[in-house]
Coordinates of N, CA and C in Angstrom, one line a residue:
X23 N 67.4 -26.6 407.3 CA 67.4 -27.3 406.0 C 68.7 -27.8 405.6
X24 N 69.8 -27.5 406.3 CA 71.1 -28.0 406.0 C 71.3 -29.4 406.4
X25 N 70.4 -30.0 407.1 CA 70.5 -31.4 407.6 C 69.9 -32.4 406.6
X26 N 69.8 -32.0 405.3 CA 69.2 -33.0 404.4 C 70.1 -34.2 404.2
X27 N 69.4 -35.3 404.2 CA 70.2 -36.6 404.1 C 70.6 -36.8 402.7
X28 N 70.0 -36.2 401.7 CA 70.4 -36.4 400.3 C 70.7 -35.1 399.6
X29 N 71.5 -35.1 398.6 CA 71.8 -33.9 397.9 C 70.7 -33.5 397.0
X30 N 70.5 -32.2 396.9 CA 69.5 -31.7 396.0 C 70.1 -31.3 394.7
X31 N 69.6 -31.8 393.5 CA 70.2 -31.4 392.2 C 69.4 -30.3 391.6
X32 N 70.1 -29.3 391.1 CA 69.5 -28.1 390.5 C 70.1 -27.9 389.1
X33 N 69.3 -27.6 388.1 CA 69.7 -27.1 386.8 C 69.4 -25.6 386.7
X34 N 70.4 -24.8 386.6 CA 70.2 -23.4 386.5 C 70.3 -23.0 385.0
X35 N 69.3 -22.4 384.5 CA 69.3 -22.1 383.0 C 69.2 -20.5 382.9
X36 N 70.4 -19.9 382.6 CA 70.5 -18.5 382.6 C 71.7 -18.1 381.7
X37 N 71.5 -17.1 380.9 CA 72.6 -16.7 379.9 C 73.6 -15.8 380.6
X38 N 73.4 -15.3 381.8 CA 74.3 -14.4 382.4 C 75.2 -15.1 383.3
X39 N 76.5 -15.2 382.9 CA 77.5 -16.0 383.6 C 77.8 -15.5 385.0
X40 N 77.8 -14.2 385.1 CA 78.1 -13.5 386.4 C 76.9 -13.9 387.4
X41 N 75.7 -13.7 386.9 CA 74.5 -14.0 387.7 C 74.5 -15.5 388.1
X42 N 74.9 -16.4 387.2 CA 75.0 -17.8 387.5 C 76.0 -18.1 388.6
X43 N 77.2 -17.4 388.5 CA 78.2 -17.6 389.5 C 77.7 -17.2 390.9
X44 N 77.0 -16.0 391.0 CA 76.4 -15.5 392.2 C 75.3 -16.4 392.7
X45 N 74.4 -16.9 391.8 CA 73.3 -17.7 392.2 C 73.9 -19.1 392.8
X46 N 74.9 -19.6 392.1 CA 75.4 -20.9 392.6 C 76.0 -20.7 394.0
X47 N 76.8 -19.6 394.2 CA 77.3 -19.4 395.5 C 76.2 -19.3 396.6
X48 N 75.2 -18.5 396.3 CA 74.0 -18.3 397.2 C 73.3 -19.7 397.5
X49 N 73.1 -20.4 396.5 CA 72.4 -21.7 396.7 C 73.2 -22.6 397.5
X50 N 74.5 -22.7 397.3 CA 75.4 -23.6 398.0 C 75.5 -23.1 399.5
X51 N 75.3 -21.8 399.7 CA 75.3 -21.3 401.1 C 74.0 -21.7 401.8
X52 N 72.9 -21.6 401.0 CA 71.6 -21.9 401.6 C 71.4 -23.4 401.7
X53 N 71.9 -24.1 400.8 CA 71.7 -25.6 400.7 C 73.0 -26.2 400.6
X54 N 73.6 -26.7 401.7 CA 74.9 -27.2 401.7 C 75.0 -28.4 400.8
X55 N 74.0 -29.3 400.8 CA 74.0 -30.5 400.0 C 73.3 -30.2 398.7
X56 N 74.0 -29.6 397.8 CA 73.4 -29.3 396.5 C 74.4 -29.5 395.3
X57 N 73.8 -30.1 394.3 CA 74.6 -30.3 393.0 C 74.0 -29.3 392.0
X58 N 74.8 -28.4 391.5 CA 74.2 -27.4 390.6 C 75.0 -27.4 389.3
X59 N 74.2 -27.5 388.2 CA 74.7 -27.4 386.8 C 74.1 -26.2 386.2
X60 N 74.9 -25.4 385.5 CA 74.4 -24.2 384.8 C 74.4 -24.4 383.3
X61 N 73.4 -24.0 382.6 CA 73.3 -24.0 381.1 C 73.0 -22.5 380.7
X62 N 73.7 -22.1 379.6 CA 73.6 -20.7 379.3 C 72.4 -20.4 378.4
X63 N 71.6 -21.4 378.0 CA 70.4 -21.1 377.2 C 69.5 -22.3 377.3
X64 N 68.3 -22.2 376.8 CA 67.3 -23.2 376.9 C 67.7 -24.4 376.0
X65 N 68.4 -24.2 374.9 CA 68.8 -25.3 374.0 C 69.8 -26.2 374.7
X66 N 70.8 -25.6 375.3 CA 71.8 -26.4 376.0 C 71.1 -27.2 377.2
X67 N 70.1 -26.5 377.8 CA 69.4 -27.2 378.9 C 68.6 -28.4 378.5
X68 N 67.9 -28.2 377.3 CA 67.1 -29.3 376.8 C 68.1 -30.5 376.4
X69 N 69.2 -30.2 375.8 CA 70.2 -31.2 375.4 C 70.7 -31.9 376.7
X70 N 71.0 -31.2 377.7 CA 71.4 -31.7 379.0 C 70.3 -32.6 379.6
X71 N 69.1 -32.2 379.6 CA 68.0 -32.9 380.2 C 67.7 -34.2 379.5
X72 N 67.9 -34.2 378.1 CA 67.7 -35.4 377.3 C 68.8 -36.4 377.7
X73 N 70.0 -36.0 378.0 CA 71.1 -36.9 378.4 C 70.8 -37.4 379.8
X74 N 70.4 -36.5 380.7 CA 70.1 -37.0 382.1 C 68.9 -37.9 382.1
X75 N 67.9 -37.7 381.3 CA 66.8 -38.6 381.2 C 67.2 -40.1 380.9
X76 N 68.1 -40.2 380.0 CA 68.6 -41.5 379.5 C 69.6 -42.1 380.6
X77 N 70.2 -41.3 381.4 CA 71.1 -41.8 382.4 C 70.4 -42.6 383.5
X78 N 71.0 -43.7 383.9 CA 70.4 -44.5 385.0 C 70.3 -43.8 386.3
X79 N 71.4 -43.0 386.6 CA 71.5 -42.4 387.9 C 72.4 -41.2 387.8
X80 N 72.2 -40.0 388.3 CA 71.1 -39.7 389.2 C 69.8 -39.3 388.5
X81 N 69.8 -39.1 387.2 CA 68.6 -38.8 386.4 C 68.3 -37.3 386.4
X82 N 67.1 -37.0 386.3 CA 66.7 -35.6 386.1 C 66.9 -34.8 387.4
X83 N 67.1 -33.4 387.3 CA 67.3 -32.6 388.5 C 66.0 -32.5 389.3
X84 N 66.2 -32.2 390.6 CA 65.1 -31.9 391.5 C 64.4 -30.6 391.1
X85 N 65.3 -29.6 390.8 CA 64.8 -28.3 390.5 C 65.4 -27.8 389.2
X86 N 64.6 -27.0 388.5 CA 65.1 -26.3 387.3 C 64.8 -24.8 387.6
X87 N 65.8 -24.0 387.6 CA 65.6 -22.5 387.8 C 65.9 -21.9 386.4
X88 N 64.8 -21.3 385.9 CA 64.8 -21.0 384.4 C 64.6 -19.5 384.2
X89 N 65.6 -18.9 383.5 CA 65.4 -17.5 383.1 C 64.5 -17.4 381.9
X90 N 64.0 -16.2 381.6 CA 63.1 -16.1 380.4 C 63.9 -15.6 379.2
X91 N 64.6 -14.5 379.4 CA 65.2 -13.9 378.2 C 66.7 -14.4 378.0
X92 N 66.8 -15.3 377.0 CA 68.1 -15.9 376.7 C 68.2 -16.0 375.2
X93 N 69.4 -16.0 374.7 CA 69.6 -16.2 373.2 C 69.4 -17.7 372.9
X94 N 69.2 -18.0 371.6 CA 69.1 -19.3 371.0 C 67.8 -20.0 371.3
X95 N 67.5 -20.1 372.6 CA 66.1 -20.7 373.0 C 65.8 -20.0 374.4
X96 N 64.7 -19.2 374.4 CA 64.4 -18.5 375.6 C 63.6 -19.4 376.5
X97 N 63.2 -18.9 377.7 CA 62.6 -19.7 378.7 C 61.2 -20.3 378.2
X98 N 60.4 -19.5 377.5 CA 59.1 -19.9 377.0 C 59.3 -21.1 376.0
X99 N 60.3 -20.9 375.1 CA 60.6 -21.9 374.1 C 61.1 -23.2 374.8
X100 N 61.9 -23.0 375.8 CA 62.4 -24.2 376.6 C 61.2 -24.9 377.2
X101 N 60.2 -24.2 377.8 CA 59.1 -24.9 378.4 C 58.2 -25.6 377.4
X102 N 58.1 -25.0 376.2 CA 57.3 -25.6 375.1 C 58.0 -26.9 374.6
X103 N 59.3 -26.8 374.5 CA 60.1 -28.0 374.0 C 60.1 -29.1 375.1
X104 N 60.2 -28.7 376.4 CA 60.2 -29.6 377.5 C 58.9 -30.4 377.5
X105 N 57.8 -29.7 377.3 CA 56.5 -30.4 377.3 C 56.4 -31.3 376.0
X106 N 56.8 -30.7 374.9 CA 56.7 -31.5 373.6 C 57.5 -32.8 373.7
X107 N 58.7 -32.7 374.2 CA 59.5 -33.9 374.3 C 59.1 -34.9 375.5
X108 N 58.2 -34.4 376.3 CA 57.8 -35.2 377.5 C 59.0 -35.6 378.3
X109 N 59.9 -34.7 378.6 CA 61.1 -35.0 379.3 C 60.9 -35.6 380.7
X110 N 59.9 -35.1 381.3 CA 59.7 -35.5 382.7 C 58.2 -35.9 383.0
X111 N 57.8 -37.1 382.4 CA 56.4 -37.5 382.6 C 56.0 -37.7 384.0
X112 N 56.9 -38.0 384.9 CA 56.5 -38.2 386.3 C 56.5 -36.9 387.1
X113 N 57.0 -35.8 386.5 CA 57.0 -34.5 387.2 C 58.0 -34.5 388.3
X114 N 59.2 -35.1 388.2 CA 60.2 -35.1 389.2 C 60.8 -33.7 389.4
X115 N 61.1 -33.0 388.3 CA 61.7 -31.7 388.4 C 60.7 -30.6 388.6
X116 N 61.0 -29.8 389.6 CA 60.1 -28.6 389.9 C 60.7 -27.4 389.2
X117 N 60.0 -26.8 388.4 CA 60.5 -25.7 387.6 C 60.0 -24.3 388.2
X118 N 61.0 -23.4 388.4 CA 60.7 -22.1 388.8 C 61.3 -21.1 387.8
X119 N 60.5 -20.1 387.4 CA 61.1 -19.1 386.5 C 61.7 -18.1 387.4
X120 N 63.0 -17.8 387.1 CA 63.7 -16.8 387.9 C 64.1 -15.7 386.9
X121 N 63.4 -14.5 387.0 CA 63.6 -13.5 386.0 C 63.7 -12.1 386.6
X122 N 64.3 -11.2 385.9 CA 64.4 -9.8 386.3 C 63.2 -9.1 385.7
X123 N 62.4 -9.7 384.9 CA 61.2 -9.1 384.3 C 60.2 -8.7 385.4
X124 N 59.7 -7.5 385.2 CA 58.6 -7.1 386.2 C 57.3 -6.9 385.4
X125 N 57.3 -7.4 384.2 CA 56.1 -7.2 383.4 C 55.0 -8.2 383.8
X126 N 53.8 -7.7 384.1 CA 52.7 -8.6 384.5 C 52.4 -9.7 383.5
X127 N 52.6 -9.3 382.2 CA 52.3 -10.4 381.1 C 53.3 -11.6 381.3
X128 N 54.5 -11.3 381.7 CA 55.5 -12.4 381.9 C 55.0 -13.3 383.1
X129 N 54.6 -12.6 384.2 CA 54.2 -13.3 385.4 C 52.9 -14.1 385.1
X130 N 52.0 -13.5 384.4 CA 50.7 -14.2 384.0 C 51.0 -15.4 383.1
X131 N 52.0 -15.1 382.1 CA 52.3 -16.2 381.2 C 52.9 -17.4 382.0
X132 N 53.7 -17.1 383.0 CA 54.3 -18.2 383.8 C 53.2 -19.0 384.5
X133 N 52.2 -18.3 385.0 CA 51.1 -18.9 385.6 C 50.3 -19.8 384.6
X134 N 50.3 -19.5 383.3 CA 49.7 -20.3 382.3 C 50.3 -21.6 382.1
X135 N 51.6 -21.8 382.6 CA 52.3 -23.0 382.5 C 52.2 -23.9 383.7
X136 N 51.3 -23.5 384.6 CA 51.1 -24.4 385.8 C 50.3 -25.6 385.3
X137 N 50.5 -26.8 385.9 CA 51.4 -27.1 387.1 C 52.8 -27.3 386.8
X138 N 53.2 -27.2 385.5 CA 54.6 -27.4 385.1 C 55.5 -26.4 385.8
X139 N 55.2 -25.1 385.8 CA 55.9 -24.1 386.5 C 55.3 -23.8 387.8
X140 N 56.1 -24.0 388.9 CA 55.6 -23.9 390.2 C 55.4 -22.4 390.6
X141 N 56.4 -21.5 390.2 CA 56.3 -20.1 390.6 C 57.2 -19.2 389.8
X142 N 57.0 -17.9 389.9 CA 57.8 -16.9 389.3 C 58.5 -16.2 390.4
X143 N 59.8 -16.2 390.3 CA 60.6 -15.5 391.4 C 61.4 -14.4 390.7
X144 N 61.4 -13.2 391.3 CA 62.1 -12.1 390.8 C 63.6 -12.1 391.1
X145 N 64.4 -11.7 390.2 CA 65.8 -11.6 390.4 C 66.0 -10.2 391.1
X146 N 67.1 -10.0 391.8 CA 68.2 -10.9 392.0 C 67.8 -11.9 393.1
X147 N 68.4 -13.1 393.0 CA 68.2 -14.1 394.0 C 69.0 -13.6 395.3
X148 N 68.5 -14.0 396.4 CA 69.3 -13.8 397.6 C 69.0 -15.0 398.6
X149 N 69.8 -15.0 399.6 CA 69.7 -16.2 400.5 C 68.3 -16.4 401.0
X150 N 67.6 -15.3 401.4 CA 66.2 -15.4 401.9 C 65.3 -16.0 400.9
X151 N 65.3 -15.5 399.6 CA 64.5 -16.1 398.6 C 64.8 -17.6 398.3
X152 N 66.0 -17.9 398.3 CA 66.4 -19.3 398.1 C 65.9 -20.2 399.3
X153 N 66.1 -19.7 400.5 CA 65.6 -20.5 401.6 C 64.1 -20.6 401.6
X154 N 63.4 -19.5 401.3 CA 61.9 -19.6 401.2 C 61.5 -20.6 400.2
X155 N 62.1 -20.6 399.0 CA 61.7 -21.5 397.9 C 61.9 -22.9 398.4
X156 N 63.0 -23.3 399.0 CA 63.2 -24.7 399.4 C 62.4 -25.0 400.6
X157 N 62.2 -24.1 401.5 CA 61.4 -24.4 402.7 C 60.0 -24.6 402.3
X158 N 59.5 -23.8 401.4 CA 58.1 -24.0 400.9 C 57.9 -25.3 400.2
X159 N 58.9 -25.8 399.5 CA 58.9 -27.1 398.8 C 58.9 -28.2 399.8
X160 N 59.7 -28.0 400.9 CA 59.8 -29.1 401.9 C 58.4 -29.3 402.6
X161 N 57.7 -28.2 402.7 CA 56.4 -28.2 403.4 C 55.3 -28.7 402.5
X162 N 55.5 -28.6 401.2 CA 54.4 -29.0 400.2 C 54.2 -30.4 400.1

């Protein structure tokens, strides 16, 4: 997968700066051609996506990796606002919930957001999970 001809753009939405640092390192190791931007909560991410939507290029990210539990605007509120604002009418961005939650109600709630949310991935991220995610996407 390291032989991608174009760069993959990723928006990481998580309030844990240490976790973001580690996730970015792992993603860059798994996907050499990747542009990653981190936002510390859903509100900042919505603001960033509104700017990217208006930009001529490169536009919206290919992937949004979204935590659930964050201050200011959590992952569920982010998804509701994302849909309400119709940020991505063509469905360019693939959204994955990345959470340390093991509660079945969170996993089921994530499924209720399909097809907007592609899958629920448990933290911590590791190289194998990242490769699986992007390999599965490549085959889809």
